[in-house]
XYZ file of C-alpha atoms in Angstrom:
244
model
C -56.656 44.497 98.392
C -53.389 42.600 98.652
C -55.130 39.403 97.727
C -56.436 41.002 94.527
C -53.014 42.219 93.556
C -51.497 38.785 94.164
C -54.124 37.152 91.983
C -53.432 39.626 89.165
C -49.687 38.871 89.269
C -50.358 35.157 89.102
C -52.571 35.612 86.021
C -49.869 37.656 84.242
C -47.227 35.047 85.023
C -49.536 32.284 83.740
C -50.142 34.097 80.473
C -46.405 34.558 79.880
C -45.652 30.884 80.465
C -48.569 29.916 78.196
C -47.158 31.931 75.299
C -43.765 30.227 75.535
C -45.401 26.802 75.705
C -47.295 27.199 72.390
C -45.924 25.008 69.417
C -43.945 26.774 66.695
C -45.820 27.311 63.386
C -45.380 24.672 60.619
C -43.202 25.706 57.630
C -44.986 26.821 54.465
C -45.545 24.156 51.855
C -43.948 26.359 49.194
C -40.603 26.476 50.999
C -37.876 24.713 48.912
C -36.064 21.821 50.484
C -32.263 21.968 50.588
C -30.535 20.069 47.707
C -29.461 16.544 48.416
C -25.769 15.873 48.819
C -24.104 14.333 45.660
C -23.676 10.608 45.824
C -20.167 9.226 45.482
C -19.342 6.924 42.545
C -19.726 3.248 43.354
C -16.447 1.515 44.111
C -15.041 -0.826 41.427
C -16.230 -4.387 41.567
C -13.954 -6.614 43.547
C -12.850 -10.043 42.264
C -15.246 -12.814 43.195
C -14.275 -16.282 44.234
C -15.864 -19.026 42.139
C -15.540 -22.749 42.356
C -13.588 -24.479 39.548
C -15.560 -26.428 36.943
C -16.429 -29.934 38.022
C -16.873 -31.389 34.509
C -14.818 -31.307 31.324
C -16.300 -28.903 28.726
C -13.292 -28.833 26.364
C -14.397 -29.488 22.731
C -13.103 -32.612 21.028
C -9.736 -32.187 19.351
C -8.592 -29.322 21.603
C -5.955 -29.471 24.332
C -7.277 -29.665 27.893
C -6.686 -26.643 30.079
C -4.576 -26.784 33.267
C -6.087 -28.496 36.293
C -7.096 -26.115 39.132
C -7.453 -27.347 42.699
C -8.233 -24.089 44.537
C -10.916 -21.420 44.038
C -10.812 -19.102 41.010
C -11.164 -15.323 40.923
C -13.677 -13.769 38.527
C -12.381 -10.347 37.464
C -14.329 -7.708 35.555
C -13.041 -7.304 31.951
C -11.185 -4.048 31.205
C -12.795 -1.289 29.190
C -12.061 -1.572 25.418
C -9.422 0.822 24.152
C -10.205 2.473 20.812
C -7.311 4.022 18.847
C -7.558 7.738 18.356
C -8.351 9.075 14.901
C -5.037 10.887 14.556
C -3.132 7.706 15.424
C -5.052 5.738 12.769
C -4.376 8.433 10.171
C -0.708 8.466 11.116
C -0.501 4.722 10.589
C -2.148 5.174 7.198
C 0.437 7.752 6.182
C 3.215 5.299 6.979
C 2.143 2.879 4.233
C 4.854 1.848 1.833
C 5.019 4.101 -1.207
C 4.432 2.389 -4.579
C 7.612 1.361 -6.364
C 8.590 0.528 -9.917
C 8.381 -3.136 -10.897
C 8.751 -5.327 -13.973
C 6.620 -7.853 -15.826
C 8.185 -10.725 -17.743
C 6.930 -11.354 -21.280
C 7.509 -14.861 -22.627
C 8.146 -15.702 -26.292
C 8.012 -12.077 -27.470
C 7.456 -11.368 -31.166
C 9.100 -8.366 -32.861
C 6.189 -6.812 -34.792
C 8.284 -3.847 -35.875
C 11.311 -1.811 -34.914
C 10.586 -0.847 -31.298
C 7.269 -2.751 -31.127
C 7.067 -6.072 -29.295
C 4.074 -8.345 -28.769
C 3.596 -11.194 -26.297
C 0.211 -12.792 -25.689
C -2.218 -9.988 -24.812
C 0.587 -7.435 -24.414
C 1.790 -5.033 -27.095
C 4.450 -2.529 -26.038
C 6.559 0.098 -27.736
C 10.047 0.847 -26.482
C 10.237 4.226 -24.779
C 12.868 6.903 -25.419
C 13.568 6.069 -29.092
C 12.411 6.942 -32.618
C 12.872 3.716 -34.611
C 13.234 3.507 -38.382
C 10.058 2.998 -40.379
C 9.578 -0.532 -41.733
C 10.034 0.696 -45.332
C 12.908 3.106 -44.578
C 15.852 3.146 -47.019
C 19.373 4.376 -46.312
C 22.742 4.930 -48.072
C 23.901 5.038 -51.663
C 23.292 2.685 -53.257
C 19.998 2.452 -51.372
C 19.525 -0.444 -48.976
C 16.429 -1.340 -46.815
C 17.647 -0.190 -43.402
C 14.126 -0.421 -41.870
C 13.752 -4.113 -42.686
C 17.345 -4.854 -41.696
C 16.858 -3.135 -38.333
C 13.781 -5.240 -37.579
C 15.698 -8.409 -38.547
C 18.560 -7.384 -36.253
C 16.173 -6.959 -33.291
C 14.651 -10.376 -34.016
C 18.124 -11.934 -34.073
C 18.826 -10.324 -30.703
C 15.681 -11.493 -28.908
C 15.159 -14.893 -30.594
C 11.913 -15.523 -28.629
C 13.714 -15.170 -25.303
C 11.779 -13.692 -22.362
C 12.133 -9.952 -21.766
C 11.372 -7.840 -18.693
C 9.328 -4.666 -19.231
C 8.935 -1.861 -16.678
C 5.665 -1.024 -14.913
C 6.016 2.530 -13.519
C 5.360 3.217 -9.834
C 1.641 3.591 -9.196
C 0.581 1.935 -12.481
C -1.668 -1.123 -12.214
C -0.758 -2.758 -15.521
C 1.956 -2.701 -18.144
C 1.707 0.557 -20.176
C 1.705 0.665 -23.975
C 5.048 2.522 -24.047
C 7.802 1.499 -21.653
C 11.383 0.282 -21.455
C 12.256 -3.403 -21.747
C 15.379 -5.455 -21.130
C 16.782 -8.751 -22.315
C 18.928 -9.821 -19.397
C 21.299 -6.877 -18.864
C 20.611 -5.352 -22.314
C 18.340 -2.313 -22.531
C 16.548 -2.919 -25.847
C 15.969 0.771 -26.547
C 19.594 1.625 -25.922
C 20.711 -1.312 -28.056
C 18.651 -0.152 -31.053
C 20.091 3.359 -30.784
C 23.657 2.098 -30.354
C 23.317 -0.089 -33.473
C 21.960 2.801 -35.568
C 18.431 1.385 -35.968
C 16.766 4.183 -33.975
C 17.325 7.783 -32.911
C 17.360 8.828 -29.263
C 14.449 10.873 -27.885
C 15.501 10.376 -24.246
C 18.594 11.981 -22.725
C 19.807 8.625 -21.402
C 20.334 7.374 -24.980
C 22.126 10.440 -26.381
C 25.623 9.007 -25.852
C 24.618 5.770 -27.615
C 23.422 7.754 -30.650
C 26.648 9.778 -30.798
C 28.672 6.561 -30.760
C 26.532 5.051 -33.565
C 27.029 8.146 -35.727
C 30.746 8.205 -35.047
C 31.196 4.559 -35.960
C 28.676 4.746 -38.863
C 26.387 1.988 -37.675
C 22.977 1.150 -39.074
C 21.246 4.111 -40.704
C 24.431 6.160 -40.349
C 26.364 3.775 -42.604
C 27.050 4.834 -46.205
C 26.791 1.267 -47.436
C 24.765 -1.764 -46.563
C 26.198 -3.252 -43.342
C 26.706 -6.977 -42.888
C 25.631 -8.906 -39.811
C 28.506 -9.695 -37.494
C 28.546 -11.359 -34.058
C 27.454 -8.683 -31.643
C 25.561 -8.329 -28.393
C 22.675 -10.354 -29.836
C 24.914 -13.425 -30.022
C 26.022 -13.206 -26.379
C 22.762 -12.168 -24.689
C 21.817 -14.723 -21.983
C 18.753 -16.897 -22.398
C 15.989 -16.552 -19.827
C 16.108 -19.361 -17.277
C 12.316 -19.105 -16.900
C 11.560 -19.617 -20.581
C 10.310 -23.174 -21.217
C 12.173 -25.055 -23.901
C 10.391 -25.162 -27.247
C 9.421 -28.520 -28.687
C 10.800 -29.376 -32.138
C 8.396 -29.017 -35.037
Protein backbone atom coordinates (compact mmCIF):
# COMPACT_ATOMS: atom_id res chain seq x y z
CA UNK A 1 0.00 0.00 0.00
CA UNK A 2 2.80 2.39 0.87
CA UNK A 3 4.61 1.49 -2.29
CA UNK A 4 1.54 2.43 -4.35
CA UNK A 5 1.24 5.77 -2.65
CA UNK A 6 4.92 6.52 -3.22
CA UNK A 7 4.60 5.72 -6.90
CA UNK A 8 1.59 8.04 -7.22
CA UNK A 9 3.51 10.93 -5.63
CA UNK A 10 6.41 10.41 -7.99
CA UNK A 11 4.07 10.53 -11.01
CA UNK A 12 2.50 13.80 -9.81
CA UNK A 13 5.92 15.36 -9.27
CA UNK A 14 7.02 14.24 -12.75
CA UNK A 15 3.97 15.78 -14.38
CA UNK A 16 4.57 19.12 -12.65
CA UNK A 17 8.20 19.28 -13.75
CA UNK A 18 7.18 18.31 -17.30
CA UNK A 19 4.77 21.24 -17.54
CA UNK A 20 7.44 23.75 -16.52
CA UNK A 21 9.90 22.26 -19.00
CA UNK A 22 7.63 22.77 -22.05
CA UNK A 23 8.78 25.61 -24.53
CA UNK A 24 6.84 28.88 -24.49
CA UNK A 25 4.46 29.40 -27.45
CA UNK A 26 5.77 31.37 -30.49
CA UNK A 27 4.42 34.94 -30.91
CA UNK A 28 1.63 35.46 -33.44
CA UNK A 29 2.70 36.53 -36.89
CA UNK A 30 0.28 39.47 -36.78
CA UNK A 31 1.99 41.04 -33.77
CA UNK A 32 3.57 44.43 -34.72
CA UNK A 33 7.27 44.84 -34.20
CA UNK A 34 8.43 47.81 -32.11
CA UNK A 35 9.49 50.88 -34.19
CA UNK A 36 13.15 51.22 -34.97
CA UNK A 37 15.09 53.89 -33.15
CA UNK A 38 15.71 57.09 -35.27
CA UNK A 39 19.11 57.24 -36.85
CA UNK A 40 21.31 60.20 -36.01
CA UNK A 41 22.40 62.58 -38.79
CA UNK A 42 25.75 61.69 -40.32
CA UNK A 43 28.61 63.80 -39.01
CA UNK A 44 30.02 66.49 -41.35
CA UNK A 45 32.74 65.37 -43.69
CA UNK A 46 36.18 65.92 -42.30
CA UNK A 47 38.97 67.49 -44.38
CA UNK A 48 40.93 64.95 -46.38
CA UNK A 49 44.64 65.01 -46.95
CA UNK A 50 45.64 64.95 -50.62
CA UNK A 51 49.03 64.98 -52.21
CA UNK A 52 50.04 68.19 -54.04
CA UNK A 53 50.04 68.16 -57.85
CA UNK A 54 53.19 66.72 -59.34
CA UNK A 55 52.90 68.46 -62.74
CA UNK A 56 52.24 72.03 -63.85
CA UNK A 57 48.67 72.49 -65.17
CA UNK A 58 48.66 76.31 -65.23
CA UNK A 59 47.42 77.62 -68.63
CA UNK A 60 49.86 79.60 -70.75
CA UNK A 61 49.93 83.31 -69.97
CA UNK A 62 48.74 82.92 -66.36
CA UNK A 63 50.81 83.36 -63.21
CA UNK A 64 51.95 80.15 -61.53
CA UNK A 65 50.42 79.37 -58.17
CA UNK A 66 52.49 79.11 -54.96
CA UNK A 67 54.66 76.03 -54.52
CA UNK A 68 53.41 73.57 -51.86
CA UNK A 69 55.76 71.09 -50.21
CA UNK A 70 53.44 69.44 -47.67
CA UNK A 71 50.07 67.67 -48.01
CA UNK A 72 46.92 69.65 -48.86
CA UNK A 73 43.53 69.51 -47.16
CA UNK A 74 40.42 69.01 -49.30
CA UNK A 75 37.49 70.77 -47.61
CA UNK A 76 33.83 70.44 -48.57
CA UNK A 77 32.48 73.66 -50.19
CA UNK A 78 30.00 75.67 -48.09
CA UNK A 79 26.31 75.68 -48.89
CA UNK A 80 25.30 78.54 -51.26
CA UNK A 81 23.62 81.46 -49.56
CA UNK A 82 20.62 82.91 -51.42
CA UNK A 83 19.47 86.44 -50.50
CA UNK A 84 16.00 86.63 -49.06
CA UNK A 85 13.23 88.13 -51.16
CA UNK A 86 12.63 91.02 -48.78
CA UNK A 87 16.32 91.93 -48.84
CA UNK A 88 16.33 91.96 -52.66
CA UNK A 89 13.21 94.14 -52.73
CA UNK A 90 14.76 96.48 -50.19
CA UNK A 91 17.83 96.87 -52.37
CA UNK A 92 15.57 97.63 -55.32
CA UNK A 93 13.80 100.37 -53.38
CA UNK A 94 17.13 102.03 -52.67
CA UNK A 95 17.77 102.78 -56.35
CA UNK A 96 18.60 106.37 -57.15
CA UNK A 97 15.51 108.40 -58.01
CA UNK A 98 15.46 109.93 -61.52
CA UNK A 99 16.68 113.51 -61.65
CA UNK A 100 16.31 116.42 -64.04
CA UNK A 101 19.00 116.76 -66.70
CA UNK A 102 19.78 118.87 -69.76
CA UNK A 103 20.52 118.23 -73.42
CA UNK A 104 22.74 120.57 -75.42
CA UNK A 105 21.47 121.70 -78.82
CA UNK A 106 24.13 122.89 -81.26
CA UNK A 107 23.61 125.59 -83.89
CA UNK A 108 19.99 126.29 -82.91
CA UNK A 109 17.74 128.11 -85.39
CA UNK A 110 15.03 130.52 -84.18
CA UNK A 111 11.98 129.41 -86.20
CA UNK A 112 9.70 131.80 -84.35
CA UNK A 113 9.32 133.68 -81.10
CA UNK A 114 9.69 130.94 -78.48
CA UNK A 115 10.30 128.15 -81.03
CA UNK A 116 13.81 126.79 -81.57
CA UNK A 117 14.99 124.04 -83.90
CA UNK A 118 18.25 122.09 -83.90
CA UNK A 119 18.75 118.99 -86.03
CA UNK A 120 15.90 116.60 -85.23
CA UNK A 121 14.78 118.65 -82.21
CA UNK A 122 12.06 121.29 -82.21
CA UNK A 123 11.20 122.83 -78.84
CA UNK A 124 8.97 125.60 -77.59
CA UNK A 125 9.96 127.63 -74.56
CA UNK A 126 7.80 126.83 -71.56
CA UNK A 127 6.11 129.38 -69.28
CA UNK A 128 5.61 132.14 -71.89
CA UNK A 129 3.08 133.38 -74.46
CA UNK A 130 5.22 134.87 -77.26
CA UNK A 131 4.02 137.44 -79.78
CA UNK A 132 2.63 136.12 -83.04
CA UNK A 133 4.96 136.47 -86.04
CA UNK A 134 2.64 139.04 -87.66
CA UNK A 135 1.81 140.93 -84.43
CA UNK A 136 1.78 144.75 -84.60
CA UNK A 137 2.16 147.15 -81.68
CA UNK A 138 2.09 150.91 -80.89
CA UNK A 139 0.96 154.01 -82.72
CA UNK A 140 2.15 154.43 -85.34
CA UNK A 141 2.01 150.67 -85.84
CA UNK A 142 5.29 148.77 -85.92
CA UNK A 143 5.89 144.97 -86.46
CA UNK A 144 6.66 143.90 -82.90
CA UNK A 145 6.31 140.17 -83.75
CA UNK A 146 9.03 140.27 -86.40
CA UNK A 147 11.23 142.51 -84.27
CA UNK A 148 10.93 140.13 -81.31
CA UNK A 149 12.02 137.17 -83.44
CA UNK A 150 14.99 139.21 -84.76
CA UNK A 151 15.95 140.12 -81.19
CA UNK A 152 15.98 136.43 -80.14
CA UNK A 153 18.12 135.58 -83.17
CA UNK A 154 20.58 138.34 -82.24
CA UNK A 155 20.76 136.89 -78.73
CA UNK A 156 21.44 133.27 -79.70
CA UNK A 157 23.52 133.80 -82.87
CA UNK A 158 23.77 130.01 -83.49
CA UNK A 159 25.37 129.43 -80.10
CA UNK A 160 24.63 126.15 -78.30
CA UNK A 161 21.78 126.16 -75.79
CA UNK A 162 20.93 123.75 -72.97
CA UNK A 163 17.32 122.53 -72.75
CA UNK A 164 15.80 120.74 -69.75
CA UNK A 165 14.70 117.09 -69.77
CA UNK A 166 12.32 116.61 -66.81
CA UNK A 167 12.97 113.87 -64.25
CA UNK A 168 11.69 110.54 -65.51
CA UNK A 169 11.46 111.65 -69.17
CA UNK A 170 13.45 109.62 -71.70
CA UNK A 171 13.84 112.31 -74.36
CA UNK A 172 13.65 116.06 -74.76
CA UNK A 173 9.97 117.17 -74.61
CA UNK A 174 8.37 119.47 -77.18
CA UNK A 175 7.85 122.22 -74.57
CA UNK A 176 10.58 122.93 -72.04
CA UNK A 177 12.87 125.63 -70.70
CA UNK A 178 16.21 126.41 -72.35
CA UNK A 179 19.24 128.47 -71.38
CA UNK A 180 22.05 130.22 -73.18
CA UNK A 181 24.83 130.13 -70.62
CA UNK A 182 23.29 131.77 -67.53
CA UNK A 183 20.40 133.35 -69.48
CA UNK A 184 16.96 131.75 -69.23
CA UNK A 185 15.58 132.32 -72.74
CA UNK A 186 11.95 132.38 -71.62
CA UNK A 187 12.65 134.90 -68.91
CA UNK A 188 14.69 137.01 -71.32
CA UNK A 189 11.84 137.22 -73.84
CA UNK A 190 9.40 138.29 -71.12
CA UNK A 191 11.83 140.83 -69.65
CA UNK A 192 12.36 142.39 -73.10
CA UNK A 193 8.60 142.66 -73.75
CA UNK A 194 8.50 140.06 -76.56
CA UNK A 195 6.34 137.60 -74.59
CA UNK A 196 3.86 137.48 -71.73
CA UNK A 197 4.42 135.33 -68.66
CA UNK A 198 2.25 132.23 -68.14
CA UNK A 199 4.46 130.85 -65.35
CA UNK A 200 4.70 132.42 -61.89
CA UNK A 201 8.50 132.50 -62.08
CA UNK A 202 8.33 135.06 -64.93
CA UNK A 203 5.74 137.41 -63.41
CA UNK A 204 8.32 139.83 -61.99
CA UNK A 205 10.07 140.02 -65.38
CA UNK A 206 6.78 140.96 -67.07
CA UNK A 207 6.04 143.67 -64.49
CA UNK A 208 9.48 145.17 -65.08
CA UNK A 209 8.97 145.13 -68.88
CA UNK A 210 5.62 146.92 -68.53
CA UNK A 211 7.06 149.46 -66.14
CA UNK A 212 9.97 150.28 -68.41
CA UNK A 213 7.84 150.04 -71.60
CA UNK A 214 9.92 147.43 -73.37
CA UNK A 215 8.97 145.55 -76.50
CA UNK A 216 5.22 145.23 -76.99
CA UNK A 217 4.64 147.60 -74.07
CA UNK A 218 6.43 150.45 -75.86
CA UNK A 219 4.32 153.20 -77.45
CA UNK A 220 6.81 153.65 -80.27
CA UNK A 221 9.09 151.44 -82.25
CA UNK A 222 12.11 150.59 -80.06
CA UNK A 223 15.66 150.62 -81.40
CA UNK A 224 18.17 147.86 -80.82
CA UNK A 225 20.71 148.72 -78.16
CA UNK A 226 23.51 146.63 -76.62
CA UNK A 227 21.81 144.36 -74.14
CA UNK A 228 22.17 140.90 -72.68
CA UNK A 229 22.39 139.42 -76.18
CA UNK A 230 25.69 141.24 -76.75
CA UNK A 231 27.30 139.92 -73.55
CA UNK A 232 26.01 136.33 -73.52
CA UNK A 233 28.96 133.88 -73.44
CA UNK A 234 29.66 131.64 -76.41
CA UNK A 235 29.47 127.89 -75.87
CA UNK A 236 32.93 126.37 -75.49
CA UNK A 237 31.61 123.13 -77.03
CA UNK A 238 30.35 124.75 -80.22
CA UNK A 239 32.74 124.05 -83.12
CA UNK A 240 33.90 127.11 -84.99
CA UNK A 241 32.09 127.72 -88.26
CA UNK A 242 34.08 127.74 -91.47
CA UNK A 243 33.90 130.91 -93.59
CA UNK A 244 31.66 130.76 -96.64
